Coordinates of C-alpha atoms in Angstrom, one line a residue:
Chain A
M691 CA 17.9 -34.7 -2.1
S692 CA 14.4 -34.5 -3.2
T693 CA 14.4 -31.0 -4.6
T694 CA 15.0 -32.3 -8.1
T695 CA 11.6 -34.0 -8.2
T696 CA 9.5 -31.9 -10.6
G697 CA 6.4 -32.1 -12.7
S698 CA 2.8 -32.8 -11.8
T699 CA 3.4 -36.4 -10.7
R700 CA 3.4 -35.3 -7.1
E701 CA 0.0 -35.5 -5.4
S702 CA 0.7 -32.9 -2.8
V703 CA 3.4 -30.6 -1.4
R704 CA 3.6 -29.9 2.3
V705 CA 4.9 -26.6 3.6
F706 CA 6.0 -26.0 7.2
V707 CA 6.3 -22.5 8.5
P708 CA 7.6 -22.4 12.1
I709 CA 7.0 -18.7 12.8
G710 CA 5.9 -15.5 11.1
M711 CA 9.4 -14.0 11.3
L712 CA 12.8 -15.5 11.8
G713 CA 14.3 -14.4 15.1
G714 CA 10.9 -14.2 16.8
G715 CA 11.5 -17.4 18.8
F716 CA 9.6 -20.6 18.8
A717 CA 9.7 -23.7 21.0
E718 CA 11.8 -26.7 19.9
S719 CA 8.6 -28.7 20.1
V720 CA 7.2 -26.7 17.2
V721 CA 10.1 -27.9 15.0
E722 CA 9.7 -31.5 16.3
R723 CA 6.0 -31.5 15.6
G724 CA 6.4 -29.8 12.3
L725 CA 8.9 -32.5 11.1
E726 CA 6.5 -35.2 12.3
L727 CA 3.9 -33.9 9.8
G728 CA 6.3 -34.7 7.0
P729 CA 7.1 -31.3 5.3
D730 CA 8.6 -31.0 1.8
V731 CA 10.1 -27.6 2.7
I732 CA 10.6 -25.3 5.7
A733 CA 9.8 -21.7 4.8
V734 CA 10.2 -18.6 7.0
D735 CA 10.0 -14.9 6.4
G736 CA 12.9 -12.9 7.7
G737 CA 11.6 -9.4 7.3
S738 CA 8.9 -6.8 6.7
T739 CA 8.5 -3.0 6.2
D740 CA 6.2 -3.0 9.1
S741 CA 8.6 -1.6 11.7
G742 CA 9.4 1.4 9.6
P743 CA 11.9 2.8 7.1
H744 CA 15.0 2.7 9.4
Y745 CA 15.9 -0.9 8.6
L746 CA 15.9 -0.5 4.8
G747 CA 17.4 3.0 5.0
S748 CA 20.3 1.9 7.2
A749 CA 20.5 -1.7 5.9
T750 CA 20.4 -3.0 9.5
A751 CA 18.3 -5.7 11.1
K752 CA 15.5 -5.4 13.6
S753 CA 16.4 -8.7 15.4
P754 CA 19.7 -9.2 17.2
A755 CA 22.1 -11.7 15.7
A756 CA 21.7 -14.1 18.6
S757 CA 17.9 -14.3 18.0
I758 CA 18.4 -15.1 14.3
A759 CA 21.1 -17.6 15.2
R760 CA 19.0 -19.4 17.8
D761 CA 16.0 -19.9 15.3
L762 CA 18.3 -20.6 12.3
R763 CA 20.2 -23.3 14.2
L764 CA 17.0 -25.3 14.9
L765 CA 15.8 -24.9 11.3
L766 CA 19.2 -25.8 9.7
R767 CA 19.3 -29.0 11.9
A768 CA 15.7 -29.8 10.9
A769 CA 16.3 -29.2 7.2
A770 CA 19.4 -31.5 7.4
R771 CA 17.6 -34.2 9.3
A772 CA 14.6 -34.3 7.0
D773 CA 16.7 -33.7 3.9
I774 CA 14.4 -30.9 2.7
P775 CA 15.0 -27.3 1.6
L776 CA 15.0 -24.3 4.1
I777 CA 14.0 -21.0 2.5
V778 CA 14.4 -17.7 4.3
G779 CA 12.9 -14.6 2.7
S780 CA 13.7 -10.9 3.3
C781 CA 16.9 -11.6 5.2
G782 CA 18.0 -9.0 7.7
T783 CA 14.5 -7.4 8.0
S784 CA 14.6 -5.3 4.8
G785 CA 16.2 -7.8 2.4
T786 CA 19.2 -5.6 1.5
D787 CA 22.4 -7.2 0.2
A788 CA 24.0 -6.5 3.6
G789 CA 21.0 -8.3 5.3
V790 CA 21.5 -11.4 3.1
D791 CA 25.2 -11.5 3.8
W792 CA 24.5 -11.0 7.5
V793 CA 22.2 -14.0 7.7
A794 CA 24.5 -16.0 5.4
G795 CA 27.4 -15.4 7.8
I796 CA 25.3 -16.5 10.8
A797 CA 24.2 -19.6 8.8
A798 CA 27.8 -20.5 7.9
A799 CA 29.0 -20.2 11.5
I800 CA 26.2 -22.4 12.7
M801 CA 26.8 -25.0 10.0
A802 CA 30.5 -25.1 10.9
E803 CA 29.6 -25.6 14.5
E804 CA 27.0 -28.3 13.8
G805 CA 29.1 -30.1 11.2
L806 CA 26.5 -29.5 8.5
D807 CA 27.3 -28.9 4.9
L808 CA 24.1 -28.0 3.2
P809 CA 24.4 -26.2 -0.2
V810 CA 23.5 -22.6 0.3
A811 CA 22.3 -20.0 -2.3
R812 CA 22.1 -16.3 -1.6
I813 CA 19.7 -14.2 -3.7
Y814 CA 20.4 -10.5 -3.8
S815 CA 17.5 -8.1 -4.5
E816 CA 19.1 -4.7 -4.0
Q817 CA 18.7 -2.3 -7.0
R818 CA 21.0 0.4 -8.3
A819 CA 19.5 3.8 -8.9
E820 CA 21.2 4.2 -12.2
D821 CA 19.7 0.9 -13.5
L822 CA 16.2 2.0 -12.3
R823 CA 16.7 5.4 -13.9
R824 CA 17.1 3.6 -17.3
H825 CA 13.9 1.7 -16.6
L826 CA 12.2 4.9 -15.6
A827 CA 13.3 6.7 -18.8
A828 CA 12.0 3.8 -20.8
G829 CA 8.6 4.1 -19.2
R830 CA 8.9 0.8 -17.3
I831 CA 8.3 2.2 -13.8
H832 CA 4.7 2.8 -12.7
P833 CA 3.4 4.3 -9.4
L834 CA 1.1 2.4 -7.0
P835 CA -1.5 4.5 -5.1
P836 CA -1.2 6.8 -3.2
L837 CA 2.1 7.8 -4.7
G838 CA 2.5 9.5 -8.1
E839 CA 5.0 9.5 -11.0
L840 CA 8.5 8.9 -9.9
A841 CA 11.2 11.6 -10.3
P842 CA 14.7 10.3 -11.2
E843 CA 16.2 12.4 -8.3
T844 CA 14.1 10.3 -5.9
L845 CA 15.9 7.2 -6.9
D846 CA 19.2 8.9 -6.4
S847 CA 18.2 10.1 -3.0
C848 CA 17.6 6.6 -1.6
T849 CA 20.3 5.0 0.6
H850 CA 18.9 1.5 -0.4
I851 CA 16.4 0.2 -2.9
V852 CA 15.2 -3.4 -3.0
G853 CA 12.9 -5.2 -5.4
L854 CA 10.5 -7.8 -4.1
M855 CA 11.1 -11.1 -5.8
G856 CA 8.5 -13.7 -6.5
H857 CA 9.0 -17.4 -6.4
E858 CA 11.1 -17.6 -9.6
P859 CA 14.6 -16.7 -8.3
I860 CA 14.0 -19.1 -5.4
V861 CA 12.9 -21.8 -7.7
E862 CA 16.0 -21.2 -9.9
A863 CA 18.3 -21.5 -6.8
L864 CA 16.6 -24.8 -5.8
E865 CA 16.9 -26.2 -9.3
N866 CA 20.6 -25.3 -9.2
G867 CA 21.0 -27.6 -6.2
A868 CA 20.6 -25.3 -3.2
Q869 CA 19.1 -26.7 -0.1
V870 CA 19.3 -23.5 1.9
V871 CA 18.0 -20.4 0.1
L872 CA 18.7 -17.1 1.8
A873 CA 16.7 -14.6 -0.2
G874 CA 16.8 -10.8 -0.2
R875 CA 13.6 -8.9 -0.3
A876 CA 10.8 -11.3 -1.4
T877 CA 7.0 -11.2 -1.2
D878 CA 5.9 -12.7 2.0
T879 CA 4.0 -15.4 0.1
A880 CA 6.8 -16.4 -2.4
V881 CA 8.9 -18.0 0.3
A882 CA 6.2 -20.6 1.0
A883 CA 5.0 -20.8 -2.7
A884 CA 8.4 -21.6 -4.3
V885 CA 8.6 -25.4 -3.6
P886 CA 4.9 -26.2 -4.3
L887 CA 5.2 -24.3 -7.7
L888 CA 8.5 -26.0 -8.5
R889 CA 6.8 -29.4 -8.0
G890 CA 3.8 -28.6 -10.2
M891 CA 1.2 -27.5 -7.7
P892 CA -1.4 -25.1 -9.2
A893 CA -0.9 -21.4 -8.7
G894 CA -4.3 -20.5 -7.1
P895 CA -4.1 -22.9 -4.0
T896 CA -0.3 -22.4 -3.7
W897 CA -0.4 -18.6 -3.5
H898 CA -3.4 -18.6 -1.3
A899 CA -1.8 -21.1 1.1
G900 CA 1.4 -18.9 0.9
K901 CA -0.6 -15.9 2.2
I902 CA -2.3 -17.9 4.9
V903 CA 1.0 -19.2 6.3
E904 CA 3.1 -16.1 5.9
C905 CA 2.5 -14.9 9.5
G906 CA 2.9 -18.4 11.1
A907 CA 0.2 -19.2 13.6
Q908 CA -1.5 -15.8 13.1
A909 CA -4.2 -17.7 11.1
T910 CA -4.9 -20.1 14.0
T911 CA -6.9 -19.8 17.2
N912 CA -3.8 -19.3 19.2
P913 CA -1.2 -17.1 17.3
R914 CA 1.3 -17.3 20.2
T915 CA 2.0 -21.0 19.5
G916 CA 4.1 -20.4 16.4
G917 CA 3.9 -22.9 13.7
I918 CA 1.5 -23.6 10.8
F919 CA 1.4 -26.3 8.2
A920 CA -0.1 -26.3 4.7
T921 CA -0.7 -29.3 2.4
I922 CA -1.2 -28.1 -1.2
D923 CA -2.7 -30.4 -3.9
H924 CA -4.3 -30.1 -7.3
A925 CA -7.7 -29.3 -6.0
G926 CA -6.9 -26.9 -3.1
F927 CA -5.0 -26.9 0.2
T928 CA -5.4 -28.1 3.8
I929 CA -4.2 -26.0 6.6
E930 CA -3.5 -26.9 10.2
A931 CA -1.8 -25.5 13.3
V932 CA 1.5 -27.2 14.2
D933 CA 0.6 -27.1 17.9
P934 CA -1.7 -30.0 18.6
D935 CA -3.8 -28.0 21.0
T936 CA -4.3 -25.2 18.6
A937 CA -6.9 -25.1 15.8
C938 CA -7.4 -23.6 12.4
T939 CA -11.1 -22.8 11.8
P940 CA -12.7 -21.6 8.6
T941 CA -13.0 -18.1 10.2
S942 CA -9.4 -18.0 11.5
V943 CA -8.1 -19.0 8.0
A944 CA -10.5 -16.8 5.9
A945 CA -9.8 -13.8 8.2
H946 CA -6.1 -14.0 7.6
M947 CA -6.6 -12.7 4.0
L948 CA -7.6 -9.4 5.7
Y949 CA -4.3 -9.1 7.7
E950 CA -2.0 -6.3 6.6
N951 CA -3.7 -6.4 3.3
A952 CA -5.7 -3.4 1.9
D953 CA -7.8 -5.6 -0.3
P954 CA -9.3 -8.8 1.3
F955 CA -9.8 -10.6 -2.0
L956 CA -6.9 -9.8 -4.3
L957 CA -3.2 -10.0 -3.8
T958 CA -0.7 -9.0 -6.5
E959 CA 2.4 -11.0 -7.0
P960 CA 5.1 -10.4 -9.7
D961 CA 3.5 -12.9 -12.1
G962 CA -0.1 -12.3 -11.5
V963 CA -2.9 -11.7 -9.0
L964 CA -4.3 -14.1 -6.4
D965 CA -8.1 -14.0 -6.4
V966 CA -9.9 -15.6 -3.4
R967 CA -13.4 -14.2 -4.2
N968 CA -14.6 -17.7 -5.0
A969 CA -12.6 -19.6 -2.3
T970 CA -14.5 -21.8 0.1
Y971 CA -13.4 -22.6 3.7
R972 CA -14.6 -25.9 5.2
A973 CA -13.7 -27.6 8.5
L974 CA -12.3 -31.1 7.9
D975 CA -12.4 -31.7 11.7
D976 CA -12.0 -29.6 14.8
R977 CA -8.5 -28.3 13.8
R978 CA -8.0 -28.6 10.1
V979 CA -9.5 -26.5 7.3
R980 CA -9.9 -27.3 3.6
V981 CA -9.7 -24.4 1.2
E982 CA -10.8 -24.7 -2.5
G983 CA -11.7 -22.4 -5.3
S984 CA -8.7 -20.1 -5.0
E985 CA -7.7 -18.6 -8.4
F986 CA -4.6 -17.0 -9.8
H987 CA -4.7 -14.8 -12.9
H988 CA -1.3 -14.8 -14.6
V989 CA -0.2 -11.6 -16.3
D990 CA 1.9 -11.3 -19.4
Q991 CA 4.2 -8.6 -18.0
H992 CA 6.0 -9.4 -14.8
T993 CA 6.2 -6.5 -12.4
I994 CA 8.6 -6.2 -9.5
K995 CA 7.6 -3.9 -6.6
L996 CA 10.3 -1.5 -5.4
E997 CA 10.9 -0.3 -1.8
G998 CA 13.3 2.6 -1.2
A999 CA 14.2 4.7 1.8
R1000 CA 16.2 7.9 2.2
I1001 CA 17.4 10.1 5.0
A1002 CA 14.7 12.6 6.0
G1003 CA 16.8 14.4 8.5
Y1004 CA 18.7 13.8 11.8
Q1005 CA 16.7 13.7 15.0
T1006 CA 17.2 14.5 18.7
V1007 CA 14.7 13.6 21.3
S1008 CA 13.9 15.1 24.7
F1009 CA 11.4 13.8 27.2
V1010 CA 10.0 15.5 30.2
G1011 CA 7.2 14.5 32.7
V1012 CA 4.6 16.8 34.0
R1013 CA 2.5 16.1 37.2
E1014 CA 1.5 19.7 37.9
P1015 CA -2.3 19.8 38.1
L1016 CA -2.4 23.4 36.8
V1017 CA -0.9 22.2 33.5
L1018 CA -2.9 19.0 33.4
A1019 CA -6.1 21.0 33.7
D1020 CA -5.7 22.3 30.1
P1021 CA -2.7 20.6 28.4
E1022 CA -3.8 22.0 24.9
Q1023 CA -3.5 25.6 26.1
W1024 CA -0.2 25.0 27.7
V1025 CA 1.4 23.2 24.8
E1026 CA 0.1 25.8 22.3
V1027 CA 2.0 28.5 24.1
L1028 CA 5.0 26.3 24.6
R1029 CA 5.1 25.6 20.8
K1030 CA 5.2 29.3 20.1
Y1031 CA 8.0 30.0 22.5
L1032 CA 10.1 27.1 21.2
F1033 CA 10.0 28.6 17.7
L1034 CA 10.9 32.1 19.1
R1035 CA 13.7 30.6 21.3
V1036 CA 15.4 28.8 18.4
E1037 CA 15.2 31.9 16.2
Q1038 CA 16.7 34.0 19.1
A1039 CA 19.3 31.6 20.2
L1040 CA 20.5 30.0 16.9
G1041 CA 19.3 32.5 14.3
M1042 CA 17.4 29.7 12.5
T1043 CA 14.2 30.2 10.6
E1044 CA 11.2 27.8 10.7
E1045 CA 12.3 26.3 7.4
Q1046 CA 15.6 25.1 8.8
F1047 CA 14.2 22.7 11.4
D1048 CA 11.1 20.9 12.4
F1049 CA 9.8 19.4 15.6
D1050 CA 7.0 17.3 17.0
L1051 CA 5.6 17.8 20.5
R1052 CA 3.7 14.8 21.8
L1053 CA 1.7 14.8 25.0
Y1054 CA 1.7 11.1 26.1
G1055 CA -1.1 10.6 28.5
H1056 CA -3.3 13.2 26.7
N1057 CA -3.4 12.6 22.9
A1058 CA 0.1 11.7 21.7
V1059 CA -0.9 8.6 19.8
L1060 CA -3.9 9.8 17.8
G1061 CA -3.4 13.6 18.0
E1062 CA -6.4 15.5 16.7
L1063 CA -8.2 12.3 15.8
D1064 CA -8.4 11.3 19.5
P1065 CA -12.1 10.9 20.6
G1066 CA -11.2 10.9 24.4
R1067 CA -12.0 13.5 27.0
G1068 CA -11.0 14.3 30.5
A1069 CA -7.8 15.5 32.2
P1070 CA -4.8 13.1 32.4
R1071 CA -3.1 12.2 35.7
E1072 CA 0.4 13.0 34.3
L1073 CA 1.8 14.0 30.9
G1074 CA 4.9 12.6 29.1
V1075 CA 6.0 15.4 26.9
M1076 CA 8.1 14.1 24.0
L1077 CA 10.0 16.6 21.9
I1078 CA 11.5 15.3 18.6
V1079 CA 13.6 17.7 16.7
S1080 CA 14.5 17.1 13.0
A1081 CA 17.3 19.1 11.2
A1082 CA 19.7 18.6 8.3
D1083 CA 22.4 17.3 10.5
Q1084 CA 22.8 15.8 14.0
E1085 CA 24.7 18.7 15.5
T1086 CA 22.0 21.2 14.5
A1087 CA 19.2 18.9 15.7
T1088 CA 20.8 18.6 19.1
A1089 CA 21.6 22.4 19.3
V1090 CA 17.9 23.1 18.6
A1091 CA 16.8 20.6 21.3
K1092 CA 19.3 22.1 23.8
A1093 CA 18.1 25.6 23.0
M1094 CA 14.5 24.4 23.7
N1095 CA 15.5 22.7 27.0
P1096 CA 14.8 25.6 29.4
Y1097 CA 11.3 25.9 28.1
L1098 CA 10.6 22.2 28.5
L1099 CA 11.9 22.5 32.1
H1100 CA 10.1 25.7 33.1
M1101 CA 7.1 26.6 30.8
P1102 CA 4.5 28.1 33.1
T1103 CA 0.7 28.2 32.4
P1104 CA -0.7 31.7 31.7
D1105 CA -2.0 32.0 35.3
M1106 CA 1.4 31.4 36.9
D1107 CA 3.5 34.3 38.0
Y1108 CA 6.4 31.9 38.8
L1109 CA 8.4 29.3 36.9
P1110 CA 7.6 25.7 37.7
S1111 CA 10.2 22.9 37.1
F1112 CA 9.1 19.7 35.4
A1113 CA 10.5 16.2 35.6
F1114 CA 13.1 15.4 33.0
A1115 CA 13.5 11.6 32.6
T1116 CA 17.2 11.6 31.9
S1117 CA 20.3 13.7 32.2
P1118 CA 21.3 15.0 29.7
S1119 CA 17.7 15.1 28.5
E1120 CA 18.7 15.1 24.8
L1121 CA 19.0 11.7 23.1
E1122 CA 20.5 11.7 19.7
R1123 CA 18.6 9.4 17.3
G1124 CA 20.9 9.7 14.3
A1125 CA 19.6 9.6 10.8
A1126 CA 15.8 9.3 10.4
Y1127 CA 14.6 7.7 7.2
E1128 CA 11.5 7.8 5.1
F1129 CA 10.0 5.4 2.6
V1130 CA 9.8 7.1 -0.8
L1131 CA 9.0 4.4 -3.3
N1132 CA 5.7 2.6 -3.9
H1133 CA 6.3 1.7 -7.5
V1134 CA 6.6 -1.3 -9.8
V1135 CA 9.1 -1.9 -12.5
D1136 CA 8.2 -4.0 -15.6
S1137 CA 10.8 -6.7 -15.6
P1138 CA 12.0 -8.5 -18.8
T1139 CA 12.1 -11.8 -17.0
P1140 CA 11.0 -12.8 -13.4
T1141 CA 14.7 -13.2 -12.4
A1142 CA 16.4 -10.4 -14.3
L1143 CA 16.5 -8.0 -11.3
F1144 CA 18.0 -10.5 -8.9
R1145 CA 21.4 -12.1 -8.6
I1146 CA 21.9 -15.7 -7.3
E1147 CA 25.2 -16.7 -5.7
N1148 CA 26.1 -20.1 -4.3
G1149 CA 28.0 -20.7 -1.1
A1150 CA 28.8 -18.4 1.8
P1151 CA 29.8 -14.8 1.1
A1152 CA 33.6 -14.4 0.7
H1153 CA 33.9 -11.9 3.6
A1154 CA 31.6 -13.8 6.0
Chain B
M635 CA -25.0 9.5 26.4
P636 CA -27.7 7.1 27.7
E637 CA -26.4 4.4 29.9
N638 CA -27.3 1.6 27.6
T639 CA -25.2 2.9 24.7
L640 CA -23.1 0.3 23.1
T641 CA -19.9 1.1 21.3
L642 CA -18.7 -0.6 18.2
A643 CA -16.1 -2.4 20.3
D644 CA -18.9 -3.7 22.5
V645 CA -20.5 -5.5 19.6
C646 CA -17.3 -6.8 18.1
H647 CA -14.9 -9.7 18.8
E648 CA -12.1 -7.3 17.7
V649 CA -11.6 -4.0 16.0
R650 CA -8.0 -3.7 14.8
S651 CA -5.9 -1.4 12.7
K652 CA -2.5 -2.1 11.0
N653 CA -0.3 -0.9 8.2
A654 CA -0.9 -2.6 4.9
G655 CA 2.5 -1.6 3.5
P656 CA 4.2 1.7 4.3
F657 CA 1.5 3.8 2.6
W658 CA -1.8 2.3 3.6
V659 CA -3.6 1.6 6.8
T660 CA -6.3 -1.0 7.1
I661 CA -9.0 -1.5 9.7
D662 CA -10.7 -4.8 10.3
I663 CA -14.0 -4.8 12.2
F664 CA -14.9 -8.4 13.4
V665 CA -18.6 -8.2 14.5
K666 CA -19.7 -10.8 17.0
D667 CA -22.8 -12.0 15.2
G668 CA -24.8 -11.7 12.0
E669 CA -27.5 -9.6 13.6
M670 CA -25.1 -6.9 14.7
F671 CA -23.2 -7.2 11.5
E672 CA -26.4 -6.1 9.7
V673 CA -26.4 -3.0 11.9
V674 CA -22.7 -2.2 11.6
A675 CA -22.5 -2.9 7.8
D676 CA -25.5 -0.7 7.1
E677 CA -24.6 2.4 5.1
S678 CA -26.6 4.5 7.6
F679 CA -24.1 3.6 10.3
L680 CA -20.8 3.2 8.6
N681 CA -20.0 4.8 5.2
E682 CA -17.1 6.4 3.5
R683 CA -18.2 9.8 4.8
T684 CA -18.1 8.6 8.4
V685 CA -14.6 7.3 7.9
A686 CA -13.4 10.5 6.1
D687 CA -14.6 12.6 9.0
L688 CA -13.2 10.4 11.7
Y689 CA -9.7 10.1 10.1
R690 CA -9.6 13.4 8.2
V691 CA -8.8 11.6 5.0
D692 CA -10.0 12.2 1.4
L693 CA -13.3 10.5 0.8
A694 CA -12.3 9.3 -2.7
T695 CA -9.4 7.3 -1.4
I696 CA -11.3 5.2 1.1
R697 CA -12.0 1.5 0.2
M698 CA -14.7 -0.3 2.2
F699 CA -15.4 -4.0 2.0
R700 CA -18.4 -5.8 3.7
L701 CA -17.8 -9.6 4.2
P702 CA -21.1 -11.1 5.5
D703 CA -19.6 -14.6 5.5
L704 CA -17.1 -13.5 8.2
N705 CA -19.3 -10.7 9.8
V706 CA -16.4 -8.4 8.9
V707 CA -16.3 -4.8 7.6
K708 CA -12.9 -3.8 6.3
I709 CA -11.8 -0.3 5.7
S710 CA -8.5 0.8 3.9
F711 CA -7.2 4.2 3.2
P712 CA -3.8 5.8 2.5
R713 CA -1.9 6.7 5.6
P714 CA -2.4 10.4 6.3
V715 CA 1.1 10.6 7.7
P716 CA 3.9 8.5 6.1
Q717 CA 5.1 5.6 8.2
G718 CA 8.1 6.6 10.4
S719 CA 8.1 10.2 9.5
L720 CA 8.6 13.0 12.1
H721 CA 4.9 13.4 12.7
D722 CA 4.0 9.7 12.7
R723 CA 3.0 8.7 16.2
D724 CA 2.0 5.1 15.5
I725 CA 4.6 3.3 13.4
H726 CA 2.6 0.1 12.9
A727 CA -0.8 2.1 12.8
G728 CA -1.9 -0.4 15.4
Q729 CA -3.8 2.1 17.5
H730 CA -5.8 3.8 14.8
H731 CA -8.9 1.6 15.3
V732 CA -9.8 3.5 18.4
P733 CA -11.8 6.4 16.8
L734 CA -14.0 3.8 15.2
A735 CA -14.1 1.4 18.1
V736 CA -15.7 4.0 20.4
L737 CA -18.5 5.0 18.0
P738 CA -21.9 4.5 19.6
V739 CA -23.8 1.7 17.7
P740 CA -27.6 2.0 17.3
H741 CA -29.3 -1.0 18.9
G742 CA -32.9 -1.9 19.9
R743 CA -32.3 -3.5 23.2

């Protein structure tokens, strides 16, 4: 295997990213074409916080196992065929230990079926609250805006905490002989940056290329096609779409630094900051772009970003449709009165005070999405009224929603001297959501070494 | 409004919003051409105060970037409602471009 080739003798390192997220689905032709381009590594992200705190809080994945298996099978075959490493980051959506084991189990089953025997490393990134408490007490945990100083109790309240690894644990796993690296929570960029850095490519172009490829074909003129391919060398990098009919343009590439990034010029990694203020983007032809001038400022103190989620409450949802023109004429007035009655009703029926539960009433069709920020005017044709109740436990949340049910069914407008009946979508109308989570950490911890907070294990998990 | 009023969306290739991690939202305004970029990027049209008023966020927390090479104005601010919380109605913050997108843009045509 070629992973042991190190040093700066290499002229370039080629990274193939088949898709922005494992399990999203890509055509087999994407893999074929990606292999034709001669990659040194296949890198793919397996997660994100983008879909909310549930996945970290519950340590469950957003994608079904079958979707992961389908994509992983094609990539494992490709890695074996080309004899190159396959790196998957943020396994199981949130990169919890359970997520790594889940993907490792799927990979082991596929390799058994396919007769493959690629050496696998698992990298765990979950953090124990008591360890972080020690770091906090020693002044090694710092807040990132907009959050403030961390309270130790906040660490204890989390159901799961992960640290975002940089390239270093992945590099270590590769140096130890792994060909398939299944990483827990990692920065989106580290997955693509690990092999180029291991093989001596400069940090500026490597991390910049890592950012451009992290969402697959998002940085091309046709994001739906899937794959993207970066060739990193000592002077910069060249980027192209894997699909032959899709292009990378200087604008599509430069614009990707904006994507899901609060700052368009700077990106912080555990060992420094990518700085693209002096980067230039030049079309090599009608589908490839050359990027030069990317810089990386190394820092003395490695910092590992933490993500943590805890249970905010248990929720029950109810949904009713309204087509009655007398309500539609002034939904705000109707919902304001409804809201008052709902509080009164819960107090009367369950003896609960306002502090013991919370609810959100959303008027889909009117202003459910943007609320008071909505600039729109005019009466809707129909309203979807969504009630979400939150309470300390599921039973209470459902009891509150059930107590509110008659008002959702019959709430009249002030002008009506009768009770209308609105259109419930389901029977029963209450849907139990289970635990609802919230993100509570946006902090970094000073790490003694880039790998100290992560654990590397070889082979398949014992219980997979 | 006069009939020939253009909105920001009309003079842009795309106006988009998205989470930038769980605690920030970022809005990218891709203006169609350099001429309209001058108008859109001008402080008299778009500034931190405009954004603070539209999104009811603290003026001091707003970060604005003007990128003439790309004809882009980028705006980032802390999410007013934490992602996925009871009162969050837009998990990916993917619809929060709209208050900006419908702003009338001054134009001389």
